[in-house]
Structure formats: structure tokens, C-alpha cells
Amino acid sequence: MPLISIAAAMGGNVRVGLEDSLYDGRQLAKSNADQVRRIRAILDGLSLEVATPTEAREMLALKGGDRVAF
């Protein structure tokens, strides 16, 4: 997560999850949720703002749950 932290500190957008990396430090990550909790704690410690789910959907131009047929 060091490179993710550096990217965020430089103003970049970041994402985490098992589809991006199977590792959490030197160990296999247990879940996406664990990775999200860890980077959230790091970003909070750096006083960086984390996007809400709605903001992330807007940034990625996603439809959102209210506009899909499943």
C-alpha cells in the first residue's frame, strides 16, 4: 500500500481490492473489505478525503443501482 498512499498524497485517485492485488503487506489479503479498511485508515491519517459511493460512481460514469434492471 505504500505506492497507493504516495499516489493519493500526490492527488491521484486510488482503488484497492483483490482484483488489483492479492497481497496486504507481505501476506495474502483476506478480503476486499480488509484492503478498503486499511487504505481508508491510511488516507484518514494523511487527512485525505475519500469519495462516497455516489461520488465514485459519478467519477467513473457508472449508472448506479437505481438505474439498472437487475
mmCIF file of C-alpha atoms in Angstrom:
data_model
loop_
_atom_site.group_PDB
_atom_site.id
_atom_site.type_symbol
_atom_site.label_atom_id
_atom_site.label_comp_id
_atom_site.label_asym_id
_atom_site.label_seq_id
_atom_site.Cartn_x
_atom_site.Cartn_y
_atom_site.Cartn_z
ATOM 1 C CA MET A 1 0.000 0.000 0.000
ATOM 2 C CA PRO A 2 2.945 2.392 0.082
ATOM 3 C CA LEU A 3 2.607 3.290 -3.611
ATOM 4 C CA ILE A 4 -1.147 3.783 -3.261
ATOM 5 C CA SER A 5 -0.523 6.135 -0.339
ATOM 6 C CA ILE A 6 2.057 8.115 -2.314
ATOM 7 C CA ALA A 7 -0.279 8.379 -5.317
ATOM 8 C CA ALA A 8 -3.105 9.637 -3.097
ATOM 9 C CA ALA A 9 -0.816 12.166 -1.396
ATOM 10 C CA MET A 10 0.113 13.470 -4.861
ATOM 11 C CA GLY A 11 -3.564 13.990 -5.709
ATOM 12 C CA GLY A 12 -4.180 10.784 -7.624
ATOM 13 C CA ASN A 13 -7.253 8.604 -7.436
ATOM 14 C CA VAL A 14 -6.671 5.160 -5.973
ATOM 15 C CA ARG A 15 -8.503 1.877 -5.746
ATOM 16 C CA VAL A 16 -7.887 -1.323 -3.858
ATOM 17 C CA GLY A 17 -9.257 -4.826 -3.941
ATOM 18 C CA LEU A 18 -8.272 -8.389 -4.650
ATOM 19 C CA GLU A 19 -8.630 -7.727 -8.386
ATOM 20 C CA ASP A 20 -5.778 -5.188 -8.056
ATOM 21 C CA SER A 21 -3.504 -7.025 -5.614
ATOM 22 C CA LEU A 22 -3.738 -10.302 -3.745
ATOM 23 C CA TYR A 23 -1.424 -9.026 -1.030
ATOM 24 C CA ASP A 24 -1.867 -6.877 2.037
ATOM 25 C CA GLY A 25 1.675 -6.109 3.072
ATOM 26 C CA ARG A 26 3.663 -9.351 2.935
ATOM 27 C CA GLN A 27 0.623 -11.570 3.477
ATOM 28 C CA LEU A 28 -2.234 -12.654 1.273
ATOM 29 C CA ALA A 29 -5.156 -10.294 1.735
ATOM 30 C CA LYS A 30 -8.159 -11.853 3.456
ATOM 31 C CA SER A 31 -10.811 -9.807 1.641
ATOM 32 C CA ASN A 32 -11.549 -6.668 -0.337
ATOM 33 C CA ALA A 33 -13.108 -5.215 2.815
ATOM 34 C CA ASP A 34 -9.837 -5.621 4.737
ATOM 35 C CA GLN A 35 -7.943 -3.802 2.000
ATOM 36 C CA VAL A 36 -10.510 -0.999 1.915
ATOM 37 C CA ARG A 37 -10.380 -0.611 5.714
ATOM 38 C CA ARG A 38 -6.589 -0.457 5.649
ATOM 39 C CA ILE A 39 -6.287 2.164 2.905
ATOM 40 C CA ARG A 40 -9.132 4.166 4.464
ATOM 41 C CA ALA A 41 -7.211 4.303 7.755
ATOM 42 C CA ILE A 42 -4.040 5.360 5.927
ATOM 43 C CA LEU A 43 -5.826 8.088 3.953
ATOM 44 C CA ASP A 44 -7.628 9.343 7.064
ATOM 45 C CA GLY A 45 -4.226 9.545 8.781
ATOM 46 C CA LEU A 46 -2.978 11.687 5.898
ATOM 47 C CA SER A 47 -6.097 13.911 6.166
ATOM 48 C CA LEU A 48 -7.140 12.957 2.640
ATOM 49 C CA GLU A 49 -10.780 12.857 1.603
ATOM 50 C CA VAL A 50 -12.320 9.565 0.498
ATOM 51 C CA ALA A 51 -15.076 9.610 -2.120
ATOM 52 C CA THR A 52 -18.520 8.385 -1.166
ATOM 53 C CA PRO A 53 -20.002 5.561 -3.272
ATOM 54 C CA THR A 54 -22.158 8.131 -5.101
ATOM 55 C CA GLU A 55 -19.137 10.350 -5.837
ATOM 56 C CA ALA A 56 -17.140 7.352 -7.080
ATOM 57 C CA ARG A 57 -19.986 6.334 -9.416
ATOM 58 C CA GLU A 58 -20.068 9.879 -10.820
ATOM 59 C CA MET A 59 -16.281 9.948 -11.344
ATOM 60 C CA LEU A 60 -16.424 6.613 -13.165
ATOM 61 C CA ALA A 61 -19.632 7.475 -15.066
ATOM 62 C CA LEU A 62 -21.420 4.413 -13.656
ATOM 63 C CA LYS A 63 -25.193 4.066 -13.674
ATOM 64 C CA GLY A 64 -25.789 3.274 -10.031
ATOM 65 C CA GLY A 65 -28.102 0.690 -8.522
ATOM 66 C CA ASP A 66 -31.218 2.751 -9.132
ATOM 67 C CA ARG A 67 -30.691 2.727 -12.925
ATOM 68 C CA VAL A 68 -30.038 -0.934 -13.715
ATOM 69 C CA ALA A 69 -32.543 -3.680 -14.457
ATOM 70 C CA PHE A 70 -31.221 -6.390 -12.125
#
